[in-house]
PDB file of C-alpha atoms and ligand atoms in Angstrom:
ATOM      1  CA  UNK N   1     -29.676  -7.346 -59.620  1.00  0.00           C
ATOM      2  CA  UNK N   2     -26.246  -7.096 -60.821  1.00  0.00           C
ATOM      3  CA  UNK N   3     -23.986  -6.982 -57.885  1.00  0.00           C
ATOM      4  CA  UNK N   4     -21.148  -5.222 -59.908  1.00  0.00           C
ATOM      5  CA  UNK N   5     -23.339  -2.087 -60.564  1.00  0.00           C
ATOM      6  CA  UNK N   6     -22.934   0.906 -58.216  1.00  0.00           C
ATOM      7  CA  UNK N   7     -26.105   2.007 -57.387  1.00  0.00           C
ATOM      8  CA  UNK N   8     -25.058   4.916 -54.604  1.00  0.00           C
ATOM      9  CA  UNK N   9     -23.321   6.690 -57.427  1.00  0.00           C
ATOM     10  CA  UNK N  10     -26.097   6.867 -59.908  1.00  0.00           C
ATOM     11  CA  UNK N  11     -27.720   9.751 -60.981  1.00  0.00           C
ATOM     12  CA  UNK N  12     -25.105  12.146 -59.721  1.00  0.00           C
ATOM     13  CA  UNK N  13     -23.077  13.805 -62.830  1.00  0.00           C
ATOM     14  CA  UNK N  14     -19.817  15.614 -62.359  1.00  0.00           C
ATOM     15  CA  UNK N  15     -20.029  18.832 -63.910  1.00  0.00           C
ATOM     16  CA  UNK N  16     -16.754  20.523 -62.252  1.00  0.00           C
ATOM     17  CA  UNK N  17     -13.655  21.233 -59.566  1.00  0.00           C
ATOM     18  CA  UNK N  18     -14.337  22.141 -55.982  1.00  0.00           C
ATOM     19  CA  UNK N  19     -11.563  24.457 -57.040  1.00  0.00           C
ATOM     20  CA  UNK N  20     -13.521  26.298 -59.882  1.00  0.00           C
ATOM     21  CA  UNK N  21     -16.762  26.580 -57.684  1.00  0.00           C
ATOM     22  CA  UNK N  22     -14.597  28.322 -54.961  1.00  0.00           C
ATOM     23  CA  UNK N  23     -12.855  30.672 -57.368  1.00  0.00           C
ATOM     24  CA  UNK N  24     -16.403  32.631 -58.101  1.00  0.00           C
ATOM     25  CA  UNK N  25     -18.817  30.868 -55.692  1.00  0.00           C
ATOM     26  CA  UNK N  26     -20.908  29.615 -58.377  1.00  0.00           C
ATOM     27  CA  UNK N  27     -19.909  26.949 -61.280  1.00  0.00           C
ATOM     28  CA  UNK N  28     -21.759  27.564 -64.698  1.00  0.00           C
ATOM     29  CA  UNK N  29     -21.621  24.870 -67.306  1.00  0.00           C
ATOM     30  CA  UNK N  30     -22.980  25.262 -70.690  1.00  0.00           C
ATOM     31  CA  UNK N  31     -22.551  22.070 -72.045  1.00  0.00           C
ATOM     32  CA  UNK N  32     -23.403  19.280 -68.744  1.00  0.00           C
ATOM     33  CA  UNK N  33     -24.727  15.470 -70.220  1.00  0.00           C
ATOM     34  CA  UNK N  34     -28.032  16.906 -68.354  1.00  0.00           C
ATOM     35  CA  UNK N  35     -27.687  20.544 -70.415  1.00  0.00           C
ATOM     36  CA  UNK N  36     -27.069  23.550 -68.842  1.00  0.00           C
ATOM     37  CA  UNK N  37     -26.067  24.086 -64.794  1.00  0.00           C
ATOM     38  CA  UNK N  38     -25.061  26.988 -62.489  1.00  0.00           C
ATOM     39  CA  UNK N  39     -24.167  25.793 -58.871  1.00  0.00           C
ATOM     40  CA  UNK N  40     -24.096  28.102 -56.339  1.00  0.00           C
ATOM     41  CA  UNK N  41     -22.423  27.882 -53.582  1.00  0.00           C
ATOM     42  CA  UNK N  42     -18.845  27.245 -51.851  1.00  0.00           C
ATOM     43  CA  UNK N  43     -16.841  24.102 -50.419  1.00  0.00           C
ATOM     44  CA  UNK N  44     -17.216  26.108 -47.207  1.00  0.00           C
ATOM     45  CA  UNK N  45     -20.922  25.944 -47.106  1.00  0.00           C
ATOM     46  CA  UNK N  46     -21.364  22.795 -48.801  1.00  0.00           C
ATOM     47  CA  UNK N  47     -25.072  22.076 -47.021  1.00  0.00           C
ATOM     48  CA  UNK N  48     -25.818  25.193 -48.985  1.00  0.00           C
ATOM     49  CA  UNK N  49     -24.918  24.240 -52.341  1.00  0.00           C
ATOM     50  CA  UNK N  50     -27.911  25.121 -54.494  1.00  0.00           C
ATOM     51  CA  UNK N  51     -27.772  24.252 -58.218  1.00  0.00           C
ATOM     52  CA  UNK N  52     -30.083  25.092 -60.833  1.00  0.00           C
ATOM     53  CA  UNK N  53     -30.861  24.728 -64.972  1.00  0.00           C
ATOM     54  CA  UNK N  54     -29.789  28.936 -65.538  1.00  0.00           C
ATOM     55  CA  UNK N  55     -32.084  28.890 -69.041  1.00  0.00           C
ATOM     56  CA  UNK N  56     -34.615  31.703 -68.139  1.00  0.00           C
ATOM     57  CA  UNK N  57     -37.913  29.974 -68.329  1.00  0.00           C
ATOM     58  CA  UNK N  58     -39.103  33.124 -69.744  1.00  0.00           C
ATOM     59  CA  UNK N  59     -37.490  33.416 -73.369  1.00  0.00           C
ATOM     60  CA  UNK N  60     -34.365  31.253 -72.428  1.00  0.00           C
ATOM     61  CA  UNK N  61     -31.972  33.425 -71.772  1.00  0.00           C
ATOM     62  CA  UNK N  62     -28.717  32.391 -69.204  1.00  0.00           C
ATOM     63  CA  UNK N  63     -29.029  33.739 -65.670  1.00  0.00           C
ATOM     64  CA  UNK N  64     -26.799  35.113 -63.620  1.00  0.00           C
ATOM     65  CA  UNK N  65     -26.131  34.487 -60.016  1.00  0.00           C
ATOM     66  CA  UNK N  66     -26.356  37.430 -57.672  1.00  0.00           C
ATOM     67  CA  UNK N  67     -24.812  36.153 -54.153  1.00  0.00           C
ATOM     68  CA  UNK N  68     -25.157  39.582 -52.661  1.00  0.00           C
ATOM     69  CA  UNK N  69     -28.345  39.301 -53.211  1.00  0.00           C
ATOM     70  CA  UNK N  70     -29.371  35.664 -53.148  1.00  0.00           C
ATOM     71  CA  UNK N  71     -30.962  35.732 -56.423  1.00  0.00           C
ATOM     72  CA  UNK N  72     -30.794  34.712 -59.788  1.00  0.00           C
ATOM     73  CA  UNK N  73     -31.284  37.340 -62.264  1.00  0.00           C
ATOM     74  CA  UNK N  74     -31.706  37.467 -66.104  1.00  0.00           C
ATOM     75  CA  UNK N  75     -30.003  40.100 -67.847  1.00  0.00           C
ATOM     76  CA  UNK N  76     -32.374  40.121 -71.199  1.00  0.00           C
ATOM     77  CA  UNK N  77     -35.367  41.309 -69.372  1.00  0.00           C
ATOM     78  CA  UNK N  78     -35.294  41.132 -65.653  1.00  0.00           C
ATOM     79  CA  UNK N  79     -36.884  38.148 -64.617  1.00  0.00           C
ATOM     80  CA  UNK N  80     -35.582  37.576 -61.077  1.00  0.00           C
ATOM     81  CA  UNK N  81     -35.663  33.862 -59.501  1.00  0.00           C
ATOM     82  CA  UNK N  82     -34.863  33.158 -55.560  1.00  0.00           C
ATOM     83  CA  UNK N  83     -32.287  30.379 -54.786  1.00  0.00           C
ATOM     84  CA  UNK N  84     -34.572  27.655 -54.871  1.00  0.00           C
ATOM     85  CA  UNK N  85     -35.818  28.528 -58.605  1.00  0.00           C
ATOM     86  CA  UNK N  86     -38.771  30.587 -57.527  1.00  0.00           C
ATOM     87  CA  UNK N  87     -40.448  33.701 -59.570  1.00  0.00           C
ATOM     88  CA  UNK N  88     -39.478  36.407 -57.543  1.00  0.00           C
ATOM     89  CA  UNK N  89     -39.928  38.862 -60.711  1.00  0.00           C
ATOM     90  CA  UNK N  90     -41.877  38.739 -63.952  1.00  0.00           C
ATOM     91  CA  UNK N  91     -41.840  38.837 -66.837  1.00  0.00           C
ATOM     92  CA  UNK N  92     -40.591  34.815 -65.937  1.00  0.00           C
ATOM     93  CA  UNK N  93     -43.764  32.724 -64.658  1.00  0.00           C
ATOM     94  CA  UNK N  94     -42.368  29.719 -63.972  1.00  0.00           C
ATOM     95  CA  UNK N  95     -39.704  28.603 -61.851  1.00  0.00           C
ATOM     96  CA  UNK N  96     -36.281  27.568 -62.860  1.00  0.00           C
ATOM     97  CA  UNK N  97     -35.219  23.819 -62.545  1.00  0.00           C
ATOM     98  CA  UNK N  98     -33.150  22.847 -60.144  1.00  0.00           C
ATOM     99  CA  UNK N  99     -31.264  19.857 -58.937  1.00  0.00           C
ATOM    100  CA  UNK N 100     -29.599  18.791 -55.859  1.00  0.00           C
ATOM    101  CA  UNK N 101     -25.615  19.170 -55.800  1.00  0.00           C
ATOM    102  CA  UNK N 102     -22.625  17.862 -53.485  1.00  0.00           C
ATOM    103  CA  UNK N 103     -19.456  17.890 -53.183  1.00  0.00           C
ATOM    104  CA  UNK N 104     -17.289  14.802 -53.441  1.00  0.00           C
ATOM    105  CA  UNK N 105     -13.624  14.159 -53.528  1.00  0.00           C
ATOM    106  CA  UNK N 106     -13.011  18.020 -55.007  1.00  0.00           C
ATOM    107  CA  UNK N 107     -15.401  17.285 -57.486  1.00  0.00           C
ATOM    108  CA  UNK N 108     -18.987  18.848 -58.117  1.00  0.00           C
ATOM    109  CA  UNK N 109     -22.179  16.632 -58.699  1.00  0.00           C
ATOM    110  CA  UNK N 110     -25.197  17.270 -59.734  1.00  0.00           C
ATOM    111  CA  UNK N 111     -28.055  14.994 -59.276  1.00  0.00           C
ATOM    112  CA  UNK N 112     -30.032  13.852 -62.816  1.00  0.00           C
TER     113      UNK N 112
HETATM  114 FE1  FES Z   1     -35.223  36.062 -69.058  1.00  0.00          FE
HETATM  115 FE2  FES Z   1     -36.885  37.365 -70.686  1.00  0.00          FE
HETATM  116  S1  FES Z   1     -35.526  35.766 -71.173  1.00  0.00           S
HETATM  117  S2  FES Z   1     -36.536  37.717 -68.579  1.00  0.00           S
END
């Protein structure tokens, strides 16, 4: 084992600001090391912080995160996911991918 080597801090990969995740309640970025991310959630809340891969697993397109109604919804043909990546409309048929997120030092992490 290399003693030097921070194990804790492995895995997790910033992908934003506290500051920008507050703004809208959710964080989308395109271009993350581990691809594509929407958190959801606010500093507020941060048990609640829910972060998922947006691609739509049913033709790929980004979806969008409806906090009034606690759902993830694609705009190309209406798949609808629930906050922990589950179907809760077809066409989709499987669930979106989702990772764990936290909040550190006004940062955003994402866990690989
Ligand atoms: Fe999302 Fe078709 S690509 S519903």
């Amino acid at each position: 084992a290399n003693a030097s080597s921070n194990d804790a801090s492995k895995g997790w990969q910033k992908v934003g600001t506290v500051k920008e995740l507050d703004k809208n309640g959710q964080l989308l970025v395109e271009n993350s090391p581990i691809g594509a991310v929407l958190v959801v959630g606010t500093s507020k809340a941060a048990k609640n912080l829910m972060a998922v891969n947006p691609t739509c697993t049913h033709e790929g397109c980004t979806v969008g995160w409806k906090s009034k109604q606690d759902k993830f919804v694609c705009p190309c043909h209406g798949a609808e996911f629930a906050r922990d990546g589950k179907v809760k409309q077809k066409p989709a048929k499987k669930p979106l991918k989702t990772y764990l997120a936290k909040i550190e030092a006004g940062s955003v992490f994402v866990k690989t």
